[in-house]
Amino acid sequence: MNQALSVSTLNNQIKSLLETTFVGVYVQGEISNLTYHSSGHIYFSIKDENSTLSCVMFRGNAQYLKFRLEVGMKIIISGSITAYIPRGNYQLMCTKIDPDGQGSLALAFEQLKEKLQKEGLFDRNIKKTLPKYPKKIALVTSATGAAIEDMKKVAQNRWPLIKLILIPTLVQGEGSKFNIVNSIKKADSLNCDVMIVGRGGGSIEDLWAFNEEIVARAIFEANTPVISAVGHEVDFLISDFVADVRAATPSNAMEIALPDKNEHFIYLDNLQVELENRFKRVIFNKEQILLNLKKHFEQHSLDRKFSFIQKEISFIKSNLISAFSQVYRQKQNELNYLKSAYESNHPDRKVIDGYVQLSKNNQIVSLDSVKVDEEITLETTKLSVRCNILGIKKI
């Protein structure tokens, strides 16, 4: 009869067999029963249509996981089988996990982007406005990269008055995300007008520090307006979405942050021309006003009034003379007429042989008005004869 094994012995033999046989396995499945433990370990199961396998990813490996596991997510696990002797069960101990059909970095990017967007970190309404004429700009970037030299060159060409403060920063590799966060906090304490956070181009792995959540939150919490300038124009990082302004490149960030001195020179030239034109228009308008005032003054001056009055007097005098001459001629004509009438009716001219003037009671009467036996007087210019009417005979 074979000797019976203890449970512990059997479990130890199974553990030894499993851990030596299933080393470095790759397993594909769908996540279920997911638990993120406070210790940092991740416990879950993966399943297919027919089976389920328990899995664990300890904190040492979980800290390098770029994305967050979710129930229902399909993944590919790299790990080994281990047995837990006290309970006699086995599980897959994960060393690396990748999304099935999608890169882990791409998935991590989309997960964090969705999370921060829901929290409102990308909200345009809370974006800070860049000052038009900054005096100091903090540069959170590498002290040895090409990005800093490009930004210095652009700054010198665009606005030499600017003061640049470099915060030397580790922008890739292990621990870079923490160094970037510390540099952002330091730059925010310097009372600068603008902060540029960025670096030159590189692979997605090189740029990944700017996709970290702690970096995004440090940018969001900064009081200084932040420009994110990471990589090239085609690169979009989480820092681009959470920053107040996104620049395509570090050089573009400096172009966005600074005014262009040449544009201002042109503006000043145009301003000078406009000022001269306005001055000329003002002088011309004032000259026209003075000319109008002069004309108005001349129209109302004493000389003008005296000249006008003199003309009025001359006109009145001329009219008076003309009227007087007309009246004079009229009266002269009347007088001539009267004279002619007088002369034509003068008694001396009326003495004609056989004609006398008939009067009665010193009033001239006609012959038809006398009566028989009346006393009348017959007169000429030289004689007066008293007569009695003896008889009247009609002819």
XYZ file of C-alpha atoms in Angstrom:
395
model
C 0.000 0.000 0.000
C 1.319 3.432 -0.957
C 2.049 5.882 1.836
C -0.544 8.678 2.033
C 0.614 12.283 1.410
C -0.345 15.167 3.574
C -2.352 17.963 2.022
C 0.538 20.359 2.441
C 2.960 17.956 0.805
C 0.682 17.455 -2.151
C 0.098 21.172 -2.531
C 3.829 21.797 -2.376
C 4.448 19.209 -5.092
C 1.703 20.756 -7.235
C 3.160 24.220 -6.644
C 6.615 23.016 -7.650
C 5.251 21.341 -10.745
C 3.175 24.307 -11.827
C 5.821 26.939 -11.194
C 8.481 25.004 -13.079
C 6.217 24.013 -15.962
C 4.241 27.209 -16.613
C 6.921 29.871 -16.556
C 6.536 32.783 -18.976
C 3.082 32.033 -20.341
C 0.896 34.329 -22.449
C -2.830 34.188 -21.780
C -5.663 36.006 -23.536
C -9.007 36.636 -21.864
C -11.675 39.028 -20.616
C -11.387 40.705 -17.204
C -13.941 39.956 -14.473
C -14.092 40.197 -10.668
C -11.664 43.145 -10.658
C -10.344 44.528 -7.345
C -7.774 47.288 -6.831
C -6.487 46.634 -3.296
C -5.326 49.429 -1.002
C -1.943 47.705 -0.839
C -1.416 48.432 -4.534
C -2.002 44.830 -5.636
C -4.600 44.102 -8.340
C -6.781 40.983 -8.076
C -9.000 39.850 -10.934
C -9.993 36.936 -13.135
C -9.818 36.380 -16.843
C -12.299 34.236 -18.694
C -13.344 32.885 -22.057
C -16.489 31.052 -23.118
C -15.696 27.952 -21.030
C -13.227 28.754 -18.250
C -12.077 31.269 -15.643
C -8.573 31.829 -14.286
C -7.670 33.790 -11.153
C -4.973 36.434 -11.588
C -2.921 38.743 -9.420
C -0.588 41.621 -10.285
C 1.492 42.691 -7.347
C 2.286 46.312 -6.624
C 5.853 46.083 -7.920
C 4.589 45.351 -11.416
C 1.263 47.245 -11.142
C 3.028 50.588 -10.718
C 4.328 50.321 -14.292
C 0.900 49.606 -15.755
C 0.116 52.570 -18.045
C -3.633 52.050 -18.239
C -6.363 51.108 -15.777
C -7.936 47.679 -15.916
C -11.705 47.572 -16.371
C -14.254 44.768 -16.177
C -15.008 43.433 -19.658
C -11.691 44.605 -21.104
C -9.894 42.030 -23.264
C -6.201 41.732 -22.416
C -3.077 39.693 -23.056
C -1.133 38.726 -19.934
C 2.514 37.794 -19.631
C 3.276 35.905 -16.410
C 3.628 32.555 -14.699
C 1.432 30.104 -12.772
C 1.820 29.978 -9.016
C 0.000 28.010 -6.330
C -1.220 29.250 -2.966
C -0.488 26.335 -0.627
C -2.796 27.243 2.333
C -5.865 27.111 0.101
C -4.668 24.715 -2.513
C -5.595 26.932 -5.481
C -3.494 28.306 -8.245
C -3.464 31.662 -10.049
C -1.714 33.514 -12.812
C 0.864 35.935 -11.453
C 1.031 38.795 -13.985
C 4.232 40.613 -14.808
C 2.927 42.535 -17.851
C -0.527 43.274 -19.251
C -1.382 44.691 -22.665
C -4.770 45.506 -24.142
C -5.874 43.032 -26.781
C -5.825 44.776 -30.202
C -4.717 48.163 -28.846
C -1.456 49.481 -27.432
C -1.322 49.977 -23.704
C -0.122 53.567 -24.051
C -2.913 54.459 -26.463
C -5.488 52.945 -24.119
C -3.991 54.673 -21.106
C -4.109 57.974 -23.014
C -7.799 57.588 -23.872
C -8.702 56.492 -20.341
C -6.991 59.441 -18.693
C -8.315 61.870 -21.299
C -11.878 60.696 -20.665
C -11.423 60.842 -16.889
C -9.991 64.371 -16.822
C -12.530 65.612 -19.327
C -15.379 64.421 -17.105
C -13.763 66.237 -14.165
C -13.754 69.476 -16.184
C -9.990 69.920 -16.506
C -10.362 70.620 -20.237
C -13.201 73.123 -19.878
C -12.554 76.151 -22.098
C -14.458 78.449 -19.749
C -11.748 78.146 -17.090
C -8.784 78.670 -19.405
C -6.642 81.628 -18.372
C -5.919 84.393 -20.872
C -2.332 85.077 -21.883
C -1.113 88.639 -21.234
C -0.525 90.688 -24.359
C 2.868 92.006 -23.244
C 4.494 89.555 -20.791
C 7.602 90.632 -18.915
C 8.759 87.262 -17.564
C 8.302 83.732 -18.930
C 9.194 80.569 -17.025
C 10.468 77.696 -19.190
C 9.904 74.214 -17.787
C 12.063 72.098 -20.091
C 15.432 70.451 -20.443
C 18.464 72.714 -20.122
C 20.343 70.771 -22.805
C 17.695 70.075 -25.420
C 17.201 71.828 -28.728
C 13.863 73.204 -27.514
C 15.414 75.772 -25.158
C 17.737 77.104 -27.854
C 14.873 77.402 -30.322
C 12.744 79.280 -27.808
C 15.579 81.660 -26.908
C 16.176 82.404 -30.578
C 12.506 83.090 -31.279
C 12.228 85.271 -28.169
C 15.223 87.368 -29.218
C 13.821 87.881 -32.704
C 10.263 88.659 -31.601
C 10.553 90.580 -28.320
C 14.063 91.196 -26.909
C 12.609 92.882 -23.815
C 11.354 89.567 -22.425
C 13.052 87.928 -19.437
C 13.288 84.134 -19.678
C 13.678 82.011 -16.535
C 14.733 78.417 -17.182
C 13.686 75.705 -14.753
C 15.956 72.755 -15.750
C 13.703 69.710 -15.931
C 14.006 66.019 -16.668
C 11.518 65.539 -19.505
C 11.739 61.797 -20.161
C 12.687 58.571 -18.450
C 12.162 57.188 -14.988
C 11.006 59.767 -12.473
C 10.574 62.499 -15.077
C 6.900 63.000 -14.251
C 7.750 63.875 -10.645
C 10.520 66.230 -11.750
C 8.124 67.960 -14.170
C 5.538 68.425 -11.412
C 8.154 69.940 -9.069
C 9.385 72.272 -11.825
C 5.830 73.430 -12.571
C 5.256 74.227 -8.898
C 8.555 76.095 -8.702
C 7.816 78.084 -11.871
C 4.358 78.931 -10.535
C 5.948 80.484 -7.442
C 8.154 82.887 -9.434
C 5.339 85.315 -10.270
C 5.930 85.030 -14.015
C 3.418 86.190 -16.595
C 3.481 82.945 -18.619
C 4.778 79.402 -18.131
C 5.834 77.223 -21.074
C 5.943 73.493 -20.317
C 7.370 71.290 -23.023
C 10.161 69.626 -24.914
C 11.186 68.694 -28.445
C 9.963 65.750 -30.460
C 10.395 62.071 -29.734
C 8.605 58.744 -29.618
C 5.384 58.273 -27.683
C 7.440 56.667 -24.916
C 9.795 59.655 -24.800
C 6.860 62.065 -24.524
C 4.840 59.951 -22.105
C 5.703 61.948 -18.988
C 3.409 64.696 -20.301
C 0.550 62.164 -20.438
C 0.811 61.427 -16.716
C -2.099 62.392 -14.495
C 0.033 64.128 -11.851
C 1.569 66.355 -14.538
C -1.871 67.217 -15.892
C -3.153 68.143 -12.429
C -0.051 70.233 -11.686
C -0.684 72.235 -14.884
C -4.369 72.626 -14.025
C -3.627 73.831 -10.485
C -1.023 76.400 -11.576
C -2.042 80.043 -11.154
C 0.259 81.111 -13.981
C -1.137 80.788 -17.538
C 0.424 77.661 -19.033
C 1.325 76.902 -22.647
C 1.874 73.214 -23.424
C 4.518 72.761 -26.133
C 5.424 69.099 -26.392
C 6.828 67.387 -29.461
C 5.767 68.267 -32.976
C 2.559 69.542 -34.511
C 1.115 66.027 -34.919
C 1.701 65.126 -31.258
C -1.237 65.615 -28.900
C -0.603 65.047 -25.197
C -2.788 65.234 -22.103
C -0.830 68.354 -21.152
C -2.100 69.995 -24.365
C -5.729 69.517 -23.348
C -5.366 70.687 -19.740
C -3.087 73.681 -20.438
C -4.535 77.118 -21.097
C -3.025 77.158 -24.613
C -1.606 74.379 -26.773
C 1.380 75.102 -29.049
C 2.458 72.868 -31.925
C 6.144 73.161 -30.982
C 8.282 74.957 -28.368
C 9.142 77.602 -30.965
C 5.447 78.094 -31.696
C 4.834 78.477 -27.962
C 7.202 81.427 -27.874
C 5.487 82.904 -30.944
C 2.137 82.600 -29.177
C 3.400 84.051 -25.895
C 5.253 87.069 -27.304
C 4.211 89.964 -29.509
C 6.157 90.533 -32.723
C 8.396 93.598 -32.615
C 8.271 93.912 -36.413
C 4.485 94.069 -36.369
C 4.735 96.788 -33.740
C 7.261 98.707 -35.834
C 4.809 98.569 -38.734
C 2.025 99.565 -36.387
C 4.056 102.507 -35.099
C 4.844 103.585 -38.664
C 1.168 103.413 -39.567
C 0.334 105.216 -36.356
C 2.796 107.977 -37.226
C 1.300 108.338 -40.710
C -2.193 108.334 -39.262
C -1.162 110.904 -36.652
C 0.333 113.140 -39.327
C -2.777 112.792 -41.481
C -5.023 113.554 -38.541
C -2.853 116.536 -37.622
C -3.078 117.805 -41.185
C -6.860 117.311 -41.142
C -7.116 119.158 -37.847
C -4.987 122.030 -39.153
C -7.025 122.130 -42.371
C -10.314 122.126 -40.460
C -9.074 124.857 -38.130
C -7.894 126.853 -41.128
C -11.340 126.523 -42.696
C -12.912 127.638 -39.441
C -10.612 130.656 -39.337
C -11.401 131.508 -42.946
C -15.112 131.229 -42.233
C -14.691 133.392 -39.152
C -12.729 135.895 -41.201
C -15.471 136.014 -43.828
C -18.081 136.306 -41.127
C -16.110 139.070 -39.433
C -15.638 140.869 -42.718
C -19.353 140.603 -43.407
C -20.128 142.098 -40.020
C -17.190 144.504 -39.693
C -17.706 148.277 -39.248
C -16.128 148.984 -42.605
C -18.485 146.479 -44.244
C -21.437 147.956 -42.383
C -20.376 151.520 -43.218
C -19.893 150.494 -46.836
C -23.331 148.861 -46.824
C -24.899 151.907 -45.155
C -23.120 154.187 -47.610
C -24.523 152.131 -50.462
C -27.943 152.286 -48.869
C -27.629 156.045 -48.472
C -26.447 156.411 -52.057
C -29.320 154.210 -53.197
C -31.826 156.200 -51.129
C -30.283 159.447 -52.332
C -30.472 158.258 -55.923
C -34.065 157.168 -55.448
C -34.863 160.415 -53.684
C -33.283 162.471 -56.439
C -35.087 160.394 -59.044
C -38.374 160.720 -57.167
C -37.812 164.415 -56.571
C -36.960 164.943 -60.238
C -40.080 163.048 -61.225
C -42.231 165.104 -58.845
C -40.462 168.232 -59.971
C -41.113 167.399 -63.620
C -44.709 166.550 -62.785
C -45.217 169.799 -60.913
C -43.366 171.673 -63.613
C -45.680 170.171 -66.172
C -48.682 171.046 -64.040
C -47.339 174.527 -63.576
C -46.733 174.898 -67.281
C -50.218 173.639 -67.891
C -51.646 176.128 -65.436
C -49.554 178.862 -66.917
C -50.749 177.962 -70.357
C -54.295 177.782 -69.128
C -53.938 181.074 -67.329
C -52.428 182.702 -70.301
C -55.077 181.280 -72.556
C -57.782 182.496 -70.196
C -56.275 185.855 -69.345
C -58.897 188.563 -69.726
C -56.639 190.513 -72.003
C -56.677 187.643 -74.421
C -60.398 187.283 -74.134
C -61.200 190.910 -75.206
C -62.763 190.468 -78.588
C -64.887 193.115 -80.296
C -68.552 192.532 -79.631
C -68.020 190.269 -76.572
C -68.613 191.388 -72.954
C -69.009 189.706 -69.567
C -72.557 189.632 -68.103
C -72.885 189.921 -64.330
C -75.701 190.481 -61.899
C -75.213 191.431 -58.312
C -71.469 191.048 -58.846
C -71.866 187.472 -60.031
C -71.235 186.364 -63.540
C -74.387 184.946 -65.066
C -75.382 183.625 -68.419
C -77.607 185.492 -70.775
C -80.249 182.828 -70.474
C -80.738 183.575 -66.781
C -81.661 187.270 -67.039
C -85.215 188.577 -66.977
C -86.974 191.634 -68.285
C -86.502 194.811 -66.227
C -83.513 193.361 -64.342
C -80.442 195.509 -63.985
C -77.303 193.870 -65.236
C -73.743 194.928 -65.807
C -71.799 194.505 -69.018
C -68.042 194.508 -68.550
C -64.875 194.337 -70.475
C -61.366 194.701 -69.216
C -61.643 198.372 -69.675
C -65.301 199.367 -69.238
C -68.308 198.522 -67.046
C -71.829 199.441 -68.279
C -75.037 199.264 -66.206
C -78.133 198.330 -68.176
C -81.801 197.498 -67.793
C -83.286 194.689 -69.808
C -86.097 196.010 -71.938
C -87.057 192.783 -73.612
C -85.989 189.227 -74.369
C -86.347 187.551 -77.781
C -85.343 184.040 -78.607
C -83.448 183.541 -81.811
